[in-house]
Short mmCIF file of C-alpha atoms and ligand atoms in Angstrom, two decimals:
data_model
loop_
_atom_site.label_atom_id
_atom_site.label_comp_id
_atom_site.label_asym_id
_atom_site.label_seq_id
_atom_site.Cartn_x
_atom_site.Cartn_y
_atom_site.Cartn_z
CA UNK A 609 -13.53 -1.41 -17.16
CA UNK A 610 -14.68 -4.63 -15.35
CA UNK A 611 -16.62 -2.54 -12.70
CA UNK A 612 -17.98 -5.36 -10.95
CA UNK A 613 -14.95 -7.60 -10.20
CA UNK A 614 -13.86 -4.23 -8.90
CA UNK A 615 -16.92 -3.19 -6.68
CA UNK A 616 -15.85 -6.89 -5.34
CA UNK A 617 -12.30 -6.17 -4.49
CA UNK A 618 -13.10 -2.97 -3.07
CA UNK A 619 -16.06 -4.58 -0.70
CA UNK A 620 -13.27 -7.13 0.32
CA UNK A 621 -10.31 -4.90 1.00
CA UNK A 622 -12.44 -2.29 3.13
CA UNK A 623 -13.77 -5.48 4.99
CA UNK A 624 -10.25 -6.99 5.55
CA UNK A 625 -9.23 -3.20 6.54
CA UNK A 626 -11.79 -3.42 9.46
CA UNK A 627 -10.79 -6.14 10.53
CA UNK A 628 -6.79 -4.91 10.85
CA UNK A 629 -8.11 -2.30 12.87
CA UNK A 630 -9.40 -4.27 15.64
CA UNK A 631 -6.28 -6.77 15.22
CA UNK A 632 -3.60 -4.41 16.22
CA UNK A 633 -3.62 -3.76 19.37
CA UNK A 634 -0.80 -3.75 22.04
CA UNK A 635 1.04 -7.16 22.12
CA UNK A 636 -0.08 -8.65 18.72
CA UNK A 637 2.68 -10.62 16.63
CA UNK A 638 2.98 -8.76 13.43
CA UNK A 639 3.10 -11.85 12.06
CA UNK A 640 -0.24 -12.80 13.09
CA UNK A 641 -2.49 -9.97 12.03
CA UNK A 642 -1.08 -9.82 8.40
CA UNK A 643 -1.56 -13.55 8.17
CA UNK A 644 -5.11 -13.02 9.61
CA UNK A 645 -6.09 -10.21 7.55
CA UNK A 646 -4.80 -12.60 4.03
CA UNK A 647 -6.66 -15.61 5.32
CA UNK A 648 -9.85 -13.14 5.26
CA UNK A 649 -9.49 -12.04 2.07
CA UNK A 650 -8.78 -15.19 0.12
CA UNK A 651 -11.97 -16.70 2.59
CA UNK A 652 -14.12 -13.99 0.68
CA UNK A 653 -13.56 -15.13 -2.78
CA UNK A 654 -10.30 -13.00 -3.32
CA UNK A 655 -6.63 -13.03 -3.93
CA UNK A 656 -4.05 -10.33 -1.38
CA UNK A 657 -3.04 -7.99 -4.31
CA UNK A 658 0.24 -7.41 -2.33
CA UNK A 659 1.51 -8.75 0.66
CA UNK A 660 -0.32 -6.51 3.93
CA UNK A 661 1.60 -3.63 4.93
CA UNK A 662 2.43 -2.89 8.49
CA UNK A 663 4.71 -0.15 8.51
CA UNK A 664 5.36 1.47 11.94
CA UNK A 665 6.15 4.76 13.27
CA UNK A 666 9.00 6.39 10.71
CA UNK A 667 8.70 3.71 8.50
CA UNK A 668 6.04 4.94 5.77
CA UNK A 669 5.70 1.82 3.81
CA UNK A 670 6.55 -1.85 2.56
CA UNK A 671 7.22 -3.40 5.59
CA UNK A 672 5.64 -6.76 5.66
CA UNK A 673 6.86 -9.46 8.27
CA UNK A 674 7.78 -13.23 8.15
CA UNK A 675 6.78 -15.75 10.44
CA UNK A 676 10.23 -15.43 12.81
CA UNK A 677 10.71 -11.85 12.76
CA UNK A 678 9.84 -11.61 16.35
CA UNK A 679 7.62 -8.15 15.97
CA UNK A 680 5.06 -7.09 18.27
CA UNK A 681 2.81 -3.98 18.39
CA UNK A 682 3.85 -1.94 21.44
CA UNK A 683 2.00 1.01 23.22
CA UNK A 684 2.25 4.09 20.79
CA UNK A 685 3.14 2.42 17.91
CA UNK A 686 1.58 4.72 14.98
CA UNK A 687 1.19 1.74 12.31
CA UNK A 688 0.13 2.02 8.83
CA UNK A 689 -2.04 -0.90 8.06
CA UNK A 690 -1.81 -0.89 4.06
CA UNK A 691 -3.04 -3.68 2.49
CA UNK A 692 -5.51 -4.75 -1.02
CA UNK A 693 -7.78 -7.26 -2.47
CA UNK A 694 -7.77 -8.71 -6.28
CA UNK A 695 -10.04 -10.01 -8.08
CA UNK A 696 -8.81 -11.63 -11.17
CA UNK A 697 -6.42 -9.25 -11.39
CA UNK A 698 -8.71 -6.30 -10.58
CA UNK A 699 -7.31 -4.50 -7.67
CA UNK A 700 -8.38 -2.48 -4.37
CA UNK A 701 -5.39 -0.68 -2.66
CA UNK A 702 -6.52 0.90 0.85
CA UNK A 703 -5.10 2.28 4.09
CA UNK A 704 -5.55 3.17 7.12
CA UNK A 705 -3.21 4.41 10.48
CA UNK A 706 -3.68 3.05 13.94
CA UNK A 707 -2.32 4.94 16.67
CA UNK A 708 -1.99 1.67 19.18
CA UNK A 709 -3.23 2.39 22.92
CA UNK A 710 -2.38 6.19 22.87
CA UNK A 711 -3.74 9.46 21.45
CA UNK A 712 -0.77 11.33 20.81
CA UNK A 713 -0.66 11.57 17.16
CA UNK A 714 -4.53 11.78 16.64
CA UNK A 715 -3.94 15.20 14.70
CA UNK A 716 -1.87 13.41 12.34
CA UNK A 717 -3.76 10.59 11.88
CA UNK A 718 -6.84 12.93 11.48
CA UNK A 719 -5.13 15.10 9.18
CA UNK A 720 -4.08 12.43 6.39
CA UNK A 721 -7.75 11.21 6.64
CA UNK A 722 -8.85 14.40 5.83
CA UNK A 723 -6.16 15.23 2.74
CA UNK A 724 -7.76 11.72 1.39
CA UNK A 725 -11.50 13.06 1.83
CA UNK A 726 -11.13 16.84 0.68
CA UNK A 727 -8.96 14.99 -2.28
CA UNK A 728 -12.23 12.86 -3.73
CA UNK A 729 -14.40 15.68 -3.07
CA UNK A 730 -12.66 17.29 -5.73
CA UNK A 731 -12.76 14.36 -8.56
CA UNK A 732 -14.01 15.08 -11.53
CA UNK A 733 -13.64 13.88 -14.99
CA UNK A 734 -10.76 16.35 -16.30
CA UNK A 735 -9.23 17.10 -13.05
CA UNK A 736 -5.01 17.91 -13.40
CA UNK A 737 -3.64 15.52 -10.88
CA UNK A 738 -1.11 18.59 -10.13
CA UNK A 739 -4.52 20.20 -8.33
CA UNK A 740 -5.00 17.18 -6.41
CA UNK A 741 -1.80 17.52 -4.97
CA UNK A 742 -2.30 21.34 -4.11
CA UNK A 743 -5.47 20.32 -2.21
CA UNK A 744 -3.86 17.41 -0.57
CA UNK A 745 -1.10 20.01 0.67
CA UNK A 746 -3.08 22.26 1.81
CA UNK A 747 -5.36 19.98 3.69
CA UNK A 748 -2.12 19.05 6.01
CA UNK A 749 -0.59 22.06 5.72
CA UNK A 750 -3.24 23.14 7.68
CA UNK A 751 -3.32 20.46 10.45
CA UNK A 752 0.91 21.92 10.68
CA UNK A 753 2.02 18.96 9.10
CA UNK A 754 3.68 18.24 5.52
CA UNK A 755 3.19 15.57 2.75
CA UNK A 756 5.66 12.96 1.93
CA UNK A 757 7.05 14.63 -1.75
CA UNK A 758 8.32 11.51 -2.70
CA UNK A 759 5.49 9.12 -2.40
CA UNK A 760 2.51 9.17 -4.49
CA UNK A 761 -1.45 7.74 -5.27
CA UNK A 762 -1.10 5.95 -9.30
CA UNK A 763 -3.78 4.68 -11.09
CA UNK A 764 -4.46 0.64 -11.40
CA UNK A 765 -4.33 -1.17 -14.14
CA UNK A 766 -5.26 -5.21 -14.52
CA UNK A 767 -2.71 -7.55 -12.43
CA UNK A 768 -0.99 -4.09 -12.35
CA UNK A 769 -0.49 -2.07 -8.77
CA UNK A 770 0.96 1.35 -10.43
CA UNK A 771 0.13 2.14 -13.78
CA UNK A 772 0.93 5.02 -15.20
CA UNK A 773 -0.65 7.45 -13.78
CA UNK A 774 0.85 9.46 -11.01
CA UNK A 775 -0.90 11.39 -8.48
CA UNK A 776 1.07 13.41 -5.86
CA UNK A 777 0.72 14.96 -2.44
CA UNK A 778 1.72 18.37 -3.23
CA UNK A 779 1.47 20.33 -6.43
CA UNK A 780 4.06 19.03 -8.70
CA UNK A 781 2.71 21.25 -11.56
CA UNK A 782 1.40 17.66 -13.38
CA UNK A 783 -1.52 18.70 -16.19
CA UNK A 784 -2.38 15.01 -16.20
CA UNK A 785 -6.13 14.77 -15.99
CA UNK A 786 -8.33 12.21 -14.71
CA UNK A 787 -10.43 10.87 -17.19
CA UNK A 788 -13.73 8.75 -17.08
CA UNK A 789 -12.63 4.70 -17.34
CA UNK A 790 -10.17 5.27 -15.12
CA UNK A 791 -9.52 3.36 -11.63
CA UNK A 792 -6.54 4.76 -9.19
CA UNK A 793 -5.64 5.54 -5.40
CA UNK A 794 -4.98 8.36 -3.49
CA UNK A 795 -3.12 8.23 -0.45
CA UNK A 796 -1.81 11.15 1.65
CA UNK A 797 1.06 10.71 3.86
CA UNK A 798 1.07 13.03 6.71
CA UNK A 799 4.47 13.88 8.68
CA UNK A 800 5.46 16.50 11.04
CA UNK A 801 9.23 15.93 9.21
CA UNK A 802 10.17 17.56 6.21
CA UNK A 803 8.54 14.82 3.61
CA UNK A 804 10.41 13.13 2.09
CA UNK A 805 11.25 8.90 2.66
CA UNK A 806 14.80 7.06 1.59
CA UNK A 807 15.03 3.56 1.06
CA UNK A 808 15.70 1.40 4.05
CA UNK A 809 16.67 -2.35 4.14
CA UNK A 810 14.26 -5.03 2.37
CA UNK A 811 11.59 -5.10 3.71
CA UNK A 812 10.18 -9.24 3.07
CA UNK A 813 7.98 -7.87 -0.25
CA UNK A 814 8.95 -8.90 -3.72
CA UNK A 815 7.77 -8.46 -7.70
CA UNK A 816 8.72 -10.26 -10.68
CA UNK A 817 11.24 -7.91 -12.78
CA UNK A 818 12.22 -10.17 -15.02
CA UNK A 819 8.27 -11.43 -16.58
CA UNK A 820 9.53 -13.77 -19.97
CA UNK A 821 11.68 -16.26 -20.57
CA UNK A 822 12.03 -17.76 -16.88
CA UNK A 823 13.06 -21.38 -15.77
CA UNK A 824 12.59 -23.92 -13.48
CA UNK A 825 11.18 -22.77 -10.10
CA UNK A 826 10.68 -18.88 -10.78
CA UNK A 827 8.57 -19.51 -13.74
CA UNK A 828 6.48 -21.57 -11.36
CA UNK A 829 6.44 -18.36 -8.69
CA UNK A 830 5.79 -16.18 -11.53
CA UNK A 831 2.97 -18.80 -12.63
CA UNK A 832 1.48 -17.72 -9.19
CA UNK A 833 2.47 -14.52 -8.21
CA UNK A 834 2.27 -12.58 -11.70
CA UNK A 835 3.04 -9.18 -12.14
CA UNK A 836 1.83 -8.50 -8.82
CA UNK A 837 3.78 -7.73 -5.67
CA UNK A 838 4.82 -10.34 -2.92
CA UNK A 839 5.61 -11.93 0.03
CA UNK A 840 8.31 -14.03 1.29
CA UNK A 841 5.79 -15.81 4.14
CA UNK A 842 3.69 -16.71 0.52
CA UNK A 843 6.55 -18.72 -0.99
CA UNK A 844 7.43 -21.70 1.91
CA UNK A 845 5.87 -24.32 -0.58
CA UNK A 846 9.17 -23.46 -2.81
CA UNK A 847 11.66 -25.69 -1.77
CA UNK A 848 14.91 -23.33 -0.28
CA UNK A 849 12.59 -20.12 -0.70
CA UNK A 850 15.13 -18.08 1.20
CA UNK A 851 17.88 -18.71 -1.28
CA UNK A 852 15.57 -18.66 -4.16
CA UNK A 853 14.80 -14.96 -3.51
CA UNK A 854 18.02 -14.07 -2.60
CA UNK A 855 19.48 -15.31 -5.87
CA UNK A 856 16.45 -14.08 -8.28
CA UNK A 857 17.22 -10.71 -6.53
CA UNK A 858 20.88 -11.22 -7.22
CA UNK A 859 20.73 -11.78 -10.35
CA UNK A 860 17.66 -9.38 -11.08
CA UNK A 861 14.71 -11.96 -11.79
CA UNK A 862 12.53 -10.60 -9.24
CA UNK A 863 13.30 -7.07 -6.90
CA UNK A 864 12.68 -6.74 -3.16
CA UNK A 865 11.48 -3.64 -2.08
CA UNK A 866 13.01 -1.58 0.46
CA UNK A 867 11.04 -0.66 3.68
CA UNK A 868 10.64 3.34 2.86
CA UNK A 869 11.52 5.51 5.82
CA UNK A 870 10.98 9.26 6.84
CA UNK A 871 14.62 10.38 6.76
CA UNK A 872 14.74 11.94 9.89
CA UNK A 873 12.67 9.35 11.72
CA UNK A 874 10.01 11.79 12.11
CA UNK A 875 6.45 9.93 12.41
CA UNK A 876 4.17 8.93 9.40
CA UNK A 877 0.70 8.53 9.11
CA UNK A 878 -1.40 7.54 5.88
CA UNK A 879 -4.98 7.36 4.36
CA UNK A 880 -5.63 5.39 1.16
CA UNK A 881 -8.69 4.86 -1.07
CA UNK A 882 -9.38 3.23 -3.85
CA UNK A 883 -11.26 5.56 -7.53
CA UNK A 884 -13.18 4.22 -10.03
CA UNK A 885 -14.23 7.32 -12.21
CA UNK A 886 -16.72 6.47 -14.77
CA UNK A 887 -19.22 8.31 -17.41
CA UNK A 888 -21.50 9.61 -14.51
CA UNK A 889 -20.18 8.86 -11.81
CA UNK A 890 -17.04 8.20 -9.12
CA UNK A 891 -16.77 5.27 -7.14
CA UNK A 892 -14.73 5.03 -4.04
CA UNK A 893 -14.72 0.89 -3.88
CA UNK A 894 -13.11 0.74 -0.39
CA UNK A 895 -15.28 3.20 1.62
MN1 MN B 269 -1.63 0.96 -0.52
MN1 MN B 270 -1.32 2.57 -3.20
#
């Protein structure tokens, strides 16, 4: 495990975290604080490992916006700032929820935070995931609230955002264990819905499907963007990017993820860290 270049990414994506949080604020352009928060990331010696996530209210995840999609925070907007850092390949994946000019939701804010801290205090080489999910339950069963079923924490591989690994928010009865060597993220999605998310629209974020044999322009994207996830606003320098993703979604080159939303519009709020468990110790890189 390259520890370092992932100490690195970590140090960068809580910094570029920090940095959301003061950004959003009532009558900022979408636009302009994801933009803001990539800039400061590839300023400190990294790559985006995904295209920033601003995801508002319902909407849980993978909503990233383009430069004309006229969006701008409003007053008690409960926004899930999800974004990561890589470092030749080595990935931090954090996230935090901003409740913007009101204090409405602070409970559910508070209790996804506190899912995501109880969670790590339980790490330990040979933990089931299943458990995990049992404490991360319980944590917001507590607060009143539920977990979203259907999204999870995974573990991260090189120039890879989920690999393998699963780790839920509830107990799923997994017996996977979490074994020294191995770097992942847990995030706990808090909602006072039911839990669960369906898929939505697309929501401007893209990954290559389709990895050999490509021509012409999307071998150059895939030159770029690798195995890793994203944007449309990245791709301008692509002559007719608009149609180019269209058609390599079309015809299955590359897939554009749909914005995931609670299905009853109930409100969403999310905590993410990045793991690095090793020999002796575990590592939270984004704290
Ligand atoms: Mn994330
Ligand atoms: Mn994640």
């Amino acid at each position: 495990m390259e520890i370092k270049k992932y100490l690195e990414a970590g140090k960068i994506g809580k910094e570029a975290r920090e940095l959301g949080k003061e950004l959003i604020k009532e009558g900022a352009s979408y636009y302009e604080v994801a933009e803001k928060i990539e800039n400061y990331i590839r300023d400190a010696g990294a790559k985006p490992a995904f295209p920033v996530n601003l995801s508002v209210n319902h909407e849980a995840a993978h909503y990233s916006p383009v430069k004309d999609d006229g969006r701008y925070f409003r007053r008690g907007d409960v926004v899930k700032l999800d974004l990561g850092a890589q470092i030749d390949g080595y990935i931090s994946d954090t996230a935090v929820t901003i409740e913007v000019g009101t204090n409405k939701w602070r409970d559910l804010i508070e209790a996804s935070a506190e899912a995501l801290n109880n969670a790590i205090k339980s790490i330990k080489p040979g933990i089931e995931v299943g458990k995990i999910g049992k404490i991360i339950e319980e944590s917001l069963n507590f607060y009143g609230f539920n977990p979203i079923r259907n999204l999870t924490g995974h573990g991260l591989g090189r120039y890879d955002l989920h690999h393998g690994l699963v780790i839920p928010n509830y107990d799923d009865g997994s017996r996977e264990k979490l074994l020294p060597g191995m770097a992942f993220a847990i995030e706990p999605f808090a909602t006072n819905g039911r839990g669960y998310v369906r898929e939505g629209k697309g929501g401007n974020i893209y990954i290559f499907r389709k990895t050999k044999d490509l021509k012409g322009l999307y071998e150059e994207m895939f030159e770029e963007f690798k195995t890793l996830p994203f944007a449309a606003r990245w791709c301008t320098h692509y002559p007719d990017y608009k149609s180019l993703l269209k058609k390599g979604s079309f015809l299955g080159i590359i897939y554009h993820f749909p914005i995931l939303r609670e299905r009853k519009k109930f409100v969403v709020a999310q905590t993410e860290h990045t793991l690095l468990l090793t020999e002796d110790s575990i590592i939270v890189t984004t704290k």
